[in-house]
PDB file of C-alpha atoms in Angstrom:
ATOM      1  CA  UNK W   1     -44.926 -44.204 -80.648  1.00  0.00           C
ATOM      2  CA  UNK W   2     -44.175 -40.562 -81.386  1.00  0.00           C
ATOM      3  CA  UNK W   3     -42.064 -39.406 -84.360  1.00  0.00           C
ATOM      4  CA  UNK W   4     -38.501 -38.958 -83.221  1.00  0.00           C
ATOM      5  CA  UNK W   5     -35.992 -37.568 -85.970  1.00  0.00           C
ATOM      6  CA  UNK W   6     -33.445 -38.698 -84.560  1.00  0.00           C
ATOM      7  CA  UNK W   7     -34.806 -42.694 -84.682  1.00  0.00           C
ATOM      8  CA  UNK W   8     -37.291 -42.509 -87.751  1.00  0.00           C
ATOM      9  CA  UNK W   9     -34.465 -39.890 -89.982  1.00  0.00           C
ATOM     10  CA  UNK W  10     -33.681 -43.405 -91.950  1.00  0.00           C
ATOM     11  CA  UNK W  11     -37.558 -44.406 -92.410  1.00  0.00           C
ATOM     12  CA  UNK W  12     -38.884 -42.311 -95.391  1.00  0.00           C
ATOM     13  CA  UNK W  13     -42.287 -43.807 -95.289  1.00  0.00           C
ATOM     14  CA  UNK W  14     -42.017 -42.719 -91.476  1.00  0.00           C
ATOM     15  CA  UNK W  15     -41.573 -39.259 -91.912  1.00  0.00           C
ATOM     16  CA  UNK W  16     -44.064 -38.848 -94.537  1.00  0.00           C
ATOM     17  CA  UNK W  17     -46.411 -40.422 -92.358  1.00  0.00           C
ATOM     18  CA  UNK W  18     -45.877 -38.318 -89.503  1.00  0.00           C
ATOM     19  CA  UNK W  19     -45.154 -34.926 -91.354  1.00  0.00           C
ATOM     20  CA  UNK W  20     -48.709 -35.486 -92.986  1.00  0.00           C
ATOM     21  CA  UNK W  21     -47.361 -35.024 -96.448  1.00  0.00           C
ATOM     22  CA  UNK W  22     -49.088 -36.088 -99.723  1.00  0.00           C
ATOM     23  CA  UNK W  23     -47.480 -39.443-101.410  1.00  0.00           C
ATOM     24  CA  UNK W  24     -48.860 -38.997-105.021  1.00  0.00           C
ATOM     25  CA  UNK W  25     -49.414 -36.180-106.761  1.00  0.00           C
ATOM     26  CA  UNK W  26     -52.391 -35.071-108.084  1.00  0.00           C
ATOM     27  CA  UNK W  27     -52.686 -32.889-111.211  1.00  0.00           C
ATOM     28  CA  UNK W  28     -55.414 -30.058-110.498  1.00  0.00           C
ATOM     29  CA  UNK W  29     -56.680 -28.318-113.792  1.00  0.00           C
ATOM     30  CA  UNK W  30     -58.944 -25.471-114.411  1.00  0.00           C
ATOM     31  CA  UNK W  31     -62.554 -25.835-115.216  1.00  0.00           C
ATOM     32  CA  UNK W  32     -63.369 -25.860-118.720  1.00  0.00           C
ATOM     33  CA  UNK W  33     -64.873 -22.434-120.368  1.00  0.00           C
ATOM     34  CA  UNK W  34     -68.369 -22.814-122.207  1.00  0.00           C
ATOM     35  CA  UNK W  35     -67.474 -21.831-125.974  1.00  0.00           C
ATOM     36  CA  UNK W  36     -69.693 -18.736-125.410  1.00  0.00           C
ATOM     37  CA  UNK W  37     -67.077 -17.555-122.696  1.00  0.00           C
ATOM     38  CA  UNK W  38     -64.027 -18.313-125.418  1.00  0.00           C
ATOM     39  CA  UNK W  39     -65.865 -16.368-127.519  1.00  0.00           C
ATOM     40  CA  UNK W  40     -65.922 -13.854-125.259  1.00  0.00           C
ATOM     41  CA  UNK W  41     -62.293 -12.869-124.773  1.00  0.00           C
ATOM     42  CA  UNK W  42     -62.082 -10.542-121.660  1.00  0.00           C
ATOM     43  CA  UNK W  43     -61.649  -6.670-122.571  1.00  0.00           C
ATOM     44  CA  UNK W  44     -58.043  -5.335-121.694  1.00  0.00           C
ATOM     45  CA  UNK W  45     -57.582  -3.161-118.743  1.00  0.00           C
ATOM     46  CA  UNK W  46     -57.964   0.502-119.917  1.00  0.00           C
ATOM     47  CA  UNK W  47     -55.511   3.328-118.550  1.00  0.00           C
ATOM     48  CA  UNK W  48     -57.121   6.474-117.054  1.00  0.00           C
ATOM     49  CA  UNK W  49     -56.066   8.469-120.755  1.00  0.00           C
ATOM     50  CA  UNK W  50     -58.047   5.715-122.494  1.00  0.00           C
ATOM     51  CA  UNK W  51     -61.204   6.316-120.823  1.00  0.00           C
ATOM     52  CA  UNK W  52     -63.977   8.038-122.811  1.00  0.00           C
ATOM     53  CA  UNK W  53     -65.509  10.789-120.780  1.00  0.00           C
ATOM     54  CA  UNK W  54     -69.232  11.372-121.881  1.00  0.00           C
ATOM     55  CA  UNK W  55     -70.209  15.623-121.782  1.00  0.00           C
ATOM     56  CA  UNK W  56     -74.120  15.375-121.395  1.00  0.00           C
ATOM     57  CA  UNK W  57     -75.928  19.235-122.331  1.00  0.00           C
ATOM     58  CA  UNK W  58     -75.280  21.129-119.365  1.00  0.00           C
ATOM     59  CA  UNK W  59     -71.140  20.253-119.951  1.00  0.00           C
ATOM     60  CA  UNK W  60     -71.574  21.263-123.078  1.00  0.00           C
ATOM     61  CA  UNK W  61     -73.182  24.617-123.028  1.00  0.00           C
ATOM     62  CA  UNK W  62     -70.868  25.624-119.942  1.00  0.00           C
ATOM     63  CA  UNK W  63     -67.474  24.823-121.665  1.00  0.00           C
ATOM     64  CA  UNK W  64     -68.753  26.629-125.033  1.00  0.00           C
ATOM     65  CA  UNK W  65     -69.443  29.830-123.078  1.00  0.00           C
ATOM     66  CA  UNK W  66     -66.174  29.699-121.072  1.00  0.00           C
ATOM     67  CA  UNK W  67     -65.082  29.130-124.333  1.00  0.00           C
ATOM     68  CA  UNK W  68     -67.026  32.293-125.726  1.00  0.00           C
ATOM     69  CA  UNK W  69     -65.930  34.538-123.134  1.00  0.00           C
ATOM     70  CA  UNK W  70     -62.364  33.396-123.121  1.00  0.00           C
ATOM     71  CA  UNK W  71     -61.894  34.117-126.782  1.00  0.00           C
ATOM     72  CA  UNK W  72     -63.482  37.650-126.420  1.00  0.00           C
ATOM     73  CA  UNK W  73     -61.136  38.824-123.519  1.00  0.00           C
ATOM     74  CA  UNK W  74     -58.374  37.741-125.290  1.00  0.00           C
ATOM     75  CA  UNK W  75     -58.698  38.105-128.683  1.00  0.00           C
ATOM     76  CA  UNK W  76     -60.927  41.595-128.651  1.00  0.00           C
ATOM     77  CA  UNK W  77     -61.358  43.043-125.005  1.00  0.00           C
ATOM     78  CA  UNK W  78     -57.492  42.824-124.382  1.00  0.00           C
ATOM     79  CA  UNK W  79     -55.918  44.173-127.517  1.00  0.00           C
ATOM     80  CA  UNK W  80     -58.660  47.442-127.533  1.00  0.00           C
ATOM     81  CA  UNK W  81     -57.809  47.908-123.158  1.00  0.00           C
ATOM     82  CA  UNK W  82     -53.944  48.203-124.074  1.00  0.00           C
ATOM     83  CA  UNK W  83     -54.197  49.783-127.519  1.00  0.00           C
ATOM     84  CA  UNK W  84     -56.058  52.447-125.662  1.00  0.00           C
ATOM     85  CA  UNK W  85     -52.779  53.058-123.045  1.00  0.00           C
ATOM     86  CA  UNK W  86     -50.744  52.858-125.557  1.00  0.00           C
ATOM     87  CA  UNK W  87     -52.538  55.039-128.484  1.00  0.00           C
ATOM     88  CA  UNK W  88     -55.167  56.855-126.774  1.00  0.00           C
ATOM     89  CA  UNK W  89     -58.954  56.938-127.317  1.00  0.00           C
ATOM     90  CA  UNK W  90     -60.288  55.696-129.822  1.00  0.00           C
ATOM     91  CA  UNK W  91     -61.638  58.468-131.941  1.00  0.00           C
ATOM     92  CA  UNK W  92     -57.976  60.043-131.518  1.00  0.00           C
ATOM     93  CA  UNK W  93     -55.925  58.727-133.952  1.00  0.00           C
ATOM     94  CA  UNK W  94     -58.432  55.601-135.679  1.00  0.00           C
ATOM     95  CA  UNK W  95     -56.633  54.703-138.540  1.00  0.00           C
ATOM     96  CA  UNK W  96     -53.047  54.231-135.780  1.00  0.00           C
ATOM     97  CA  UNK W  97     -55.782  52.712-133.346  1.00  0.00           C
ATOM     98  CA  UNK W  98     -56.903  49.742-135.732  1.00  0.00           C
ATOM     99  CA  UNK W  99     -53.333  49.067-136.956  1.00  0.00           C
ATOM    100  CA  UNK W 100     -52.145  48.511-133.134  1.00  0.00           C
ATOM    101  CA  UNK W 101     -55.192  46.798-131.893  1.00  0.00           C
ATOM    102  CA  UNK W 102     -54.637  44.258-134.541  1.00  0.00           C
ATOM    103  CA  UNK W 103     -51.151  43.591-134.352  1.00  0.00           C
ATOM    104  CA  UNK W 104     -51.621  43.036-130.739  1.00  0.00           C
ATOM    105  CA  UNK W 105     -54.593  40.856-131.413  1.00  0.00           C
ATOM    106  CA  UNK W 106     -51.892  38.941-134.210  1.00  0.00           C
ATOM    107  CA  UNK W 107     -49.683  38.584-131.369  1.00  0.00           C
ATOM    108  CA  UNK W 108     -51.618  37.279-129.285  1.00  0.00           C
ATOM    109  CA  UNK W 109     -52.889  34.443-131.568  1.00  0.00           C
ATOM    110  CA  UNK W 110     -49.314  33.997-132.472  1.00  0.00           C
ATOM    111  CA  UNK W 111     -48.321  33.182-128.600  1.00  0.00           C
ATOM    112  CA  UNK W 112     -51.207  31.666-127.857  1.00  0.00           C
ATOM    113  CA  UNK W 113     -50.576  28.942-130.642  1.00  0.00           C
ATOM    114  CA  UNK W 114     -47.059  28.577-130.077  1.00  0.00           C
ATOM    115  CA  UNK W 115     -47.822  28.087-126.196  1.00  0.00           C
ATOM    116  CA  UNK W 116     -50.684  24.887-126.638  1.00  0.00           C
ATOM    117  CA  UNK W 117     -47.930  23.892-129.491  1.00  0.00           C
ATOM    118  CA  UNK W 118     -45.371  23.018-126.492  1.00  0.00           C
ATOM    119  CA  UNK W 119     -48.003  20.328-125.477  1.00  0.00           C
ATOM    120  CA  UNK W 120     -47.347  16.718-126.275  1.00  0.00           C
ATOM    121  CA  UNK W 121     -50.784  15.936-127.482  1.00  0.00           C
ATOM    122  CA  UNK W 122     -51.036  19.316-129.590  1.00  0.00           C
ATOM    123  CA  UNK W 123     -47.730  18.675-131.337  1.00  0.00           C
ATOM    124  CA  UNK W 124     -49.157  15.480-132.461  1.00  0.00           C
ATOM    125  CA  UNK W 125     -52.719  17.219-133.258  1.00  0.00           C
ATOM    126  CA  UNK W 126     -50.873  19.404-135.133  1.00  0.00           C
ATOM    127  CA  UNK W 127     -48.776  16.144-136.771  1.00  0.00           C
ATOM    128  CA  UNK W 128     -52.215  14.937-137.979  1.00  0.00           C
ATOM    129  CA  UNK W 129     -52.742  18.653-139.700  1.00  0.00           C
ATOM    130  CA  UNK W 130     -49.589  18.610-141.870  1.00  0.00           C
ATOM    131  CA  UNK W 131     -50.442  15.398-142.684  1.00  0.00           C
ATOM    132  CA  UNK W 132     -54.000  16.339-144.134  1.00  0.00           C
ATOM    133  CA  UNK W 133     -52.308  19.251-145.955  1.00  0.00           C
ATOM    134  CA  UNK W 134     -50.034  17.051-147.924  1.00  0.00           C
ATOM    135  CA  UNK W 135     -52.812  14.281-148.727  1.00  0.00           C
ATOM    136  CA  UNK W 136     -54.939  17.468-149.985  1.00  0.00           C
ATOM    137  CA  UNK W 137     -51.729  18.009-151.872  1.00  0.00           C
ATOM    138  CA  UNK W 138     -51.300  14.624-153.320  1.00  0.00           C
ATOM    139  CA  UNK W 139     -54.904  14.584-154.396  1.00  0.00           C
ATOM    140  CA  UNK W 140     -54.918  17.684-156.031  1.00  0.00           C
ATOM    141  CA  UNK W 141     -51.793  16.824-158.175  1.00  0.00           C
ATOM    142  CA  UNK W 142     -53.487  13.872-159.536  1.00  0.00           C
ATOM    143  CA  UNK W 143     -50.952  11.022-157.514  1.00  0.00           C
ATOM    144  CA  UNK W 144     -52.187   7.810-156.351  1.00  0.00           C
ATOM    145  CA  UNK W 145     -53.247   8.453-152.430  1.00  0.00           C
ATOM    146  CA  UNK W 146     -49.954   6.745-150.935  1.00  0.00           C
ATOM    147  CA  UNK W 147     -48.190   7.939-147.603  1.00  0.00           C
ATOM    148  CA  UNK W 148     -44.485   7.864-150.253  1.00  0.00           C
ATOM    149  CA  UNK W 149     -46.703  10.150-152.112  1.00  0.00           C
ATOM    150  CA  UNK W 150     -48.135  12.474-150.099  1.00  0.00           C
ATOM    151  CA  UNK W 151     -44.644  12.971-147.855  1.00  0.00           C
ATOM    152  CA  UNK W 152     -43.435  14.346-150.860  1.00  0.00           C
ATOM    153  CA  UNK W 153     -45.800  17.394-150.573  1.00  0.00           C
ATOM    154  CA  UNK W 154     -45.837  20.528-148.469  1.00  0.00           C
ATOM    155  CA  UNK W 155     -47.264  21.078-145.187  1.00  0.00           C
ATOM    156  CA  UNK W 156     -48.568  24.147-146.021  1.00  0.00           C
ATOM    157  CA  UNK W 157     -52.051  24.935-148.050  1.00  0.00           C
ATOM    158  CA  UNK W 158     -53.845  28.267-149.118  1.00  0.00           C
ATOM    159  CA  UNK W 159     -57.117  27.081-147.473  1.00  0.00           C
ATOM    160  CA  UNK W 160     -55.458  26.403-144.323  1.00  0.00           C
ATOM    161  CA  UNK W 161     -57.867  27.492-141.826  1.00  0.00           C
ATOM    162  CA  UNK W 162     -54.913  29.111-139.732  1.00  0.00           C
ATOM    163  CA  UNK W 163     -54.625  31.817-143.227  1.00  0.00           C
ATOM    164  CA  UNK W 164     -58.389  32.004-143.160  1.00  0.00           C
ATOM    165  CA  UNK W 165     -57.814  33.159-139.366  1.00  0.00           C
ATOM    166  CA  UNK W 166     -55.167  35.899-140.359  1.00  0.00           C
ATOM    167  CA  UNK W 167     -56.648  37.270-143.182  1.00  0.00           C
ATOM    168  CA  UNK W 168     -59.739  37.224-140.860  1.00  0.00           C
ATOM    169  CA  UNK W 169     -57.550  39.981-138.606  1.00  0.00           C
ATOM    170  CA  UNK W 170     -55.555  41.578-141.259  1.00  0.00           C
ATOM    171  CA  UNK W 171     -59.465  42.944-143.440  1.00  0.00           C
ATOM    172  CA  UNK W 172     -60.834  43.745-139.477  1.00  0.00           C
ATOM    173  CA  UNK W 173     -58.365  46.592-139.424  1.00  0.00           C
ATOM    174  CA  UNK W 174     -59.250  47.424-143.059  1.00  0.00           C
ATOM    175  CA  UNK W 175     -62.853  47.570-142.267  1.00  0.00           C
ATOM    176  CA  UNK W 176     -62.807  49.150-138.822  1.00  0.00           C
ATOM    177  CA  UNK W 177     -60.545  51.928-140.024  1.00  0.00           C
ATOM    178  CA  UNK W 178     -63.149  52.657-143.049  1.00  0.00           C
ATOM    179  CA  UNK W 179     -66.406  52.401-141.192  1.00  0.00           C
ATOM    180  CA  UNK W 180     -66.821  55.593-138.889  1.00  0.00           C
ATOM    181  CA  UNK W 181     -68.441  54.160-135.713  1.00  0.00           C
ATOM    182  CA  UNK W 182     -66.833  57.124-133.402  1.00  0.00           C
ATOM    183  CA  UNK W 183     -68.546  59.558-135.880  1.00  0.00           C
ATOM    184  CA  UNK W 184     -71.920  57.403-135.514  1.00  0.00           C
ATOM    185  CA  UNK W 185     -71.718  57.595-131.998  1.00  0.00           C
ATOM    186  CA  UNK W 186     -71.228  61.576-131.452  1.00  0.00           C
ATOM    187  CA  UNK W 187     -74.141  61.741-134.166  1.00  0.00           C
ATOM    188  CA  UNK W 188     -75.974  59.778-132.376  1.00  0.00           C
ATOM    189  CA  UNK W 189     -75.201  61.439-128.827  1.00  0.00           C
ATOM    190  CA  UNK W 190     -73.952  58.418-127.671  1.00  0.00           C
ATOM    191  CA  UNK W 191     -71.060  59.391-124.730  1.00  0.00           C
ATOM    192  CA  UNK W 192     -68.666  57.441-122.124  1.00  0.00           C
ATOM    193  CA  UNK W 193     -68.873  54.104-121.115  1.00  0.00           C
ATOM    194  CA  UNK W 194     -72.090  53.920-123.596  1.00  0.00           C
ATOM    195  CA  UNK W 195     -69.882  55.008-126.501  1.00  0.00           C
ATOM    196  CA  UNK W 196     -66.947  52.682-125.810  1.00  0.00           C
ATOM    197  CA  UNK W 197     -69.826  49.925-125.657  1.00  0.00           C
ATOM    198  CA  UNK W 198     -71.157  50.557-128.746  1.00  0.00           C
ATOM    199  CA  UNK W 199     -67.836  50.721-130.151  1.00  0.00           C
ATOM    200  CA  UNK W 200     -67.447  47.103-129.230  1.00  0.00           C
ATOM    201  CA  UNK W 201     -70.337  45.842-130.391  1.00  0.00           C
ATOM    202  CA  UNK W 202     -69.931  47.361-133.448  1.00  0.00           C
ATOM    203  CA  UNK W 203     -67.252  45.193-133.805  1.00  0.00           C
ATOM    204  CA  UNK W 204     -69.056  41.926-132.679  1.00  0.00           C
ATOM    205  CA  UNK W 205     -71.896  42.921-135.232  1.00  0.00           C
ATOM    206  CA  UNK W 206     -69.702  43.387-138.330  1.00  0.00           C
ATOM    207  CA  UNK W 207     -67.924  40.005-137.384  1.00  0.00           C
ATOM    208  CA  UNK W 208     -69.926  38.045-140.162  1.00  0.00           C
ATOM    209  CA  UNK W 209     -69.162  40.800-142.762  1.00  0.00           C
ATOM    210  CA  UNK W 210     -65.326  39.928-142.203  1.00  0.00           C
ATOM    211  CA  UNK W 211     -65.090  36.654-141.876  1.00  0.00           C
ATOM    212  CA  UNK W 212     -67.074  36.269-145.291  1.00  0.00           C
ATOM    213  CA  UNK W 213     -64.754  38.151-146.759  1.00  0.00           C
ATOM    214  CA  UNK W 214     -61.795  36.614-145.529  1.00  0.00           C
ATOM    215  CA  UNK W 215     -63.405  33.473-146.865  1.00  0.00           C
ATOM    216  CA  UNK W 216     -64.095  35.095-150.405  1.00  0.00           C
ATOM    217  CA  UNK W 217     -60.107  35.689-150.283  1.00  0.00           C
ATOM    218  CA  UNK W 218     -58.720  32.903-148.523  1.00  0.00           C
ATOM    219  CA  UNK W 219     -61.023  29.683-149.796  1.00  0.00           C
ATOM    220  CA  UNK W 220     -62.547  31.258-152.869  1.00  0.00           C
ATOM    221  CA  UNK W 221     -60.043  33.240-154.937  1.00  0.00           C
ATOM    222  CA  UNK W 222     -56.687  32.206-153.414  1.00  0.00           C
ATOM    223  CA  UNK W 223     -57.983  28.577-153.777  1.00  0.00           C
ATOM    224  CA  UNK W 224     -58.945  28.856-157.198  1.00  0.00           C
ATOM    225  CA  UNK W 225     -55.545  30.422-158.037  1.00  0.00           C
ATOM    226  CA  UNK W 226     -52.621  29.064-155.866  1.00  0.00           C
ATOM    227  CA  UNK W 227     -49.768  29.953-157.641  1.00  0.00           C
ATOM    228  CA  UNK W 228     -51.009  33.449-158.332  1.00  0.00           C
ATOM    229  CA  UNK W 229     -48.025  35.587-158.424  1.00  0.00           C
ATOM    230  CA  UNK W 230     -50.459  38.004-155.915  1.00  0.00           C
ATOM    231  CA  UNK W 231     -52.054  34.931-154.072  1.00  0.00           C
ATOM    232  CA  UNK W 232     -48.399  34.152-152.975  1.00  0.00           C
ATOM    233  CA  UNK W 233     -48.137  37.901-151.742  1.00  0.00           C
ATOM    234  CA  UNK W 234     -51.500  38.519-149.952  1.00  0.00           C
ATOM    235  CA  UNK W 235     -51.213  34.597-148.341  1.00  0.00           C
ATOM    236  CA  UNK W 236     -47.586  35.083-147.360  1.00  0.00           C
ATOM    237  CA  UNK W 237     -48.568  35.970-143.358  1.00  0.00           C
ATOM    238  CA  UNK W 238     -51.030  33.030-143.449  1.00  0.00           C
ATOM    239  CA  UNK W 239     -48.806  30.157-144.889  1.00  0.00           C
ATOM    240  CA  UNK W 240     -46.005  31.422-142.682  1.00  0.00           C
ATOM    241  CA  UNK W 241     -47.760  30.540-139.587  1.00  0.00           C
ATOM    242  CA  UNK W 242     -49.220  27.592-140.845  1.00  0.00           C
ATOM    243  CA  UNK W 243     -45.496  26.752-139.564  1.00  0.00           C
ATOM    244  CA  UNK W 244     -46.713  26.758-136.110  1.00  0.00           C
ATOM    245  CA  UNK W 245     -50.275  25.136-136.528  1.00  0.00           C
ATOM    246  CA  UNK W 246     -48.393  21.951-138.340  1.00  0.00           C
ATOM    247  CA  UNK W 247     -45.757  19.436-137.979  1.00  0.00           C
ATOM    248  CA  UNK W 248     -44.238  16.986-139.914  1.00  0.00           C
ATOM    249  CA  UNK W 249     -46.213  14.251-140.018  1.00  0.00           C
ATOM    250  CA  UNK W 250     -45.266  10.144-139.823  1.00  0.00           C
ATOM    251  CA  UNK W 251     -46.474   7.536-141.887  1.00  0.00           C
ATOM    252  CA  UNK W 252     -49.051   6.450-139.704  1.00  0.00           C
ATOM    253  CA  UNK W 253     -50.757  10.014-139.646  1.00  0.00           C
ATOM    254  CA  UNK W 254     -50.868   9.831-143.204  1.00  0.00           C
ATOM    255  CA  UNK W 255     -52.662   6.448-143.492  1.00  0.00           C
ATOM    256  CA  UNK W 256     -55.128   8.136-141.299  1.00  0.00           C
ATOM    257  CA  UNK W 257     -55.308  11.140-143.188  1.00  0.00           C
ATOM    258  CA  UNK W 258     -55.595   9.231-146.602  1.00  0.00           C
ATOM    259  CA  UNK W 259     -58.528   7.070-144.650  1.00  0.00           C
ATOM    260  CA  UNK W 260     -60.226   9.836-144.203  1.00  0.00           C
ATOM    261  CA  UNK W 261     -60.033  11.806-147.734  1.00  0.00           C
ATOM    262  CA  UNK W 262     -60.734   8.897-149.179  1.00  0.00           C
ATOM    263  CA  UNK W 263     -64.151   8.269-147.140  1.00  0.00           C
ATOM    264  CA  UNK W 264     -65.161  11.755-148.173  1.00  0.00           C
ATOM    265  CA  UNK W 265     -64.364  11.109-152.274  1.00  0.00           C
ATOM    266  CA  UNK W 266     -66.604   7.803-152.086  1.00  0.00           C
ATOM    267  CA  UNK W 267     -69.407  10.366-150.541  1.00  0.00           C
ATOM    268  CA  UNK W 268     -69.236  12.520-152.486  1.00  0.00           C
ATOM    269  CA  UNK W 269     -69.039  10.291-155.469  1.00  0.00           C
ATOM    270  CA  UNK W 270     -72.185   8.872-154.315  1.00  0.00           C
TER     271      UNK W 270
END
């Protein structure tokens, strides 16, 4: 006969009969992994920031020209256009020229540092740099390389390459004030956009002859003799805005830091 609830409600073996339902249970388990597969433990999902992206040749070359040509316009073809509206030409006033052209190109490194320093992923960049500075510290003192140690130190170093950078700008004006390039263009009948051209290049060409001697200054001399009554003078500018370029720095940037200094002793050693 047909299941009726209303006859069979007082028949348990009924109902479960009719309703089709299971009267034991059975335990289902999961197959058994080989020991290769344990051994194998499966990698953990990976967030999009994780991700490694891999820049084959053609990436490379395009992002260090954009690179090139960015730092140029900035850095050299936008100080010279508005030192020229403010000032005048260059052959004018050169000495007033050079000073202007590289305070403006100063202030521009300034803001531009400040600006990437908002970022979250600078700031911590920028962690990691105080926190080579005070293991450079530590080591040079003598201590035992310990993050207690070096977070005793300052942030701030005389080879900082952030000094190197404005003592790189402050002997530019020194040098293009002194070296007549107007003069060597009107000798050499060299006139209007021609002339502003090769006043530019000029620039670009004597580029190595600064920068070496910012290094003799900077890495060589003020190195050799950091608490130089003048080292502290000439170094001032550079140290001060070594106050952008680093933070303070937490333990765990210092165990990295240490890591590292400590991987370049044992080479050295070697």
């Amino acid at each position: 006969r047909a299941f009726s609830w209303k006859e069979d409600f007082g028949r348990p073996d009924t109902m479960i009969d009719a309703l089709g339902a299971q009267r034991s249970l059975e335990v289902v388990s999961e197959p058994e992994s080989s020991p290769e597969s344990q051994s194998q433990p499966e990698p953990a999902k990976k967030s999009f920031m994780d991700e490694e992206v891999e820049f084959g040749k053609k990436e490379m070359a395009v992002s260090m020209v954009l690179g090139l040509v960015l730092g140029v316009v900035l850095f050299i073809v936008a100080p010279a256009f508005i030192t020229n509206l403010i000032v005048g030409e260059y052959d004018q006033n050169t000495v007033l020229w050079n000073i202007v052209d590289g305070l403006l190109r100063v202030g521009v490194f300034v803001f531009y540092l400040w600006l990437i320093g908002r970022m979250q992923e600078i700031k911590r960049m920028f962690g990691y740099h105080g926190a080579e500075h005070k293991t450079i510290h530590c080591y040079e003192h003598g201590d035992a390389l310990t993050p207690q140690n070096a977070a005793r130190y300052s942030r701030l170093h005389v080879r900082c390459g952030t000094a190197f950078l404005v003592m790189t700008v402050t002997i530019a004006i020194i040098v293009h004030s002194l070296v007549p390039v107007a003069q060597l263009a009107d000798a050499w009948g060299i006139q209007g956009i021609a002339r502003n051209l090769f006043i530019f290049a000029s620039r670009l060409v004597m580029l190595p002859l600064v920068a070496g001697a910012s290094y003799e200054v900077t890495v060589k001399w003020a190195g050799a003799h950091p608490d130089n009554p003048l080292v502290k003078i000439v170094l001032w500018p550079g140290m001060q805005m070594q106050r952008i370029t680093t933070n303070v720095a937490d333990q765990g940037m210092l165990e990295c830091a240490i890591a590292a200094l400590e991987l370049v002793r044992d080479r050295e050693i070697e």
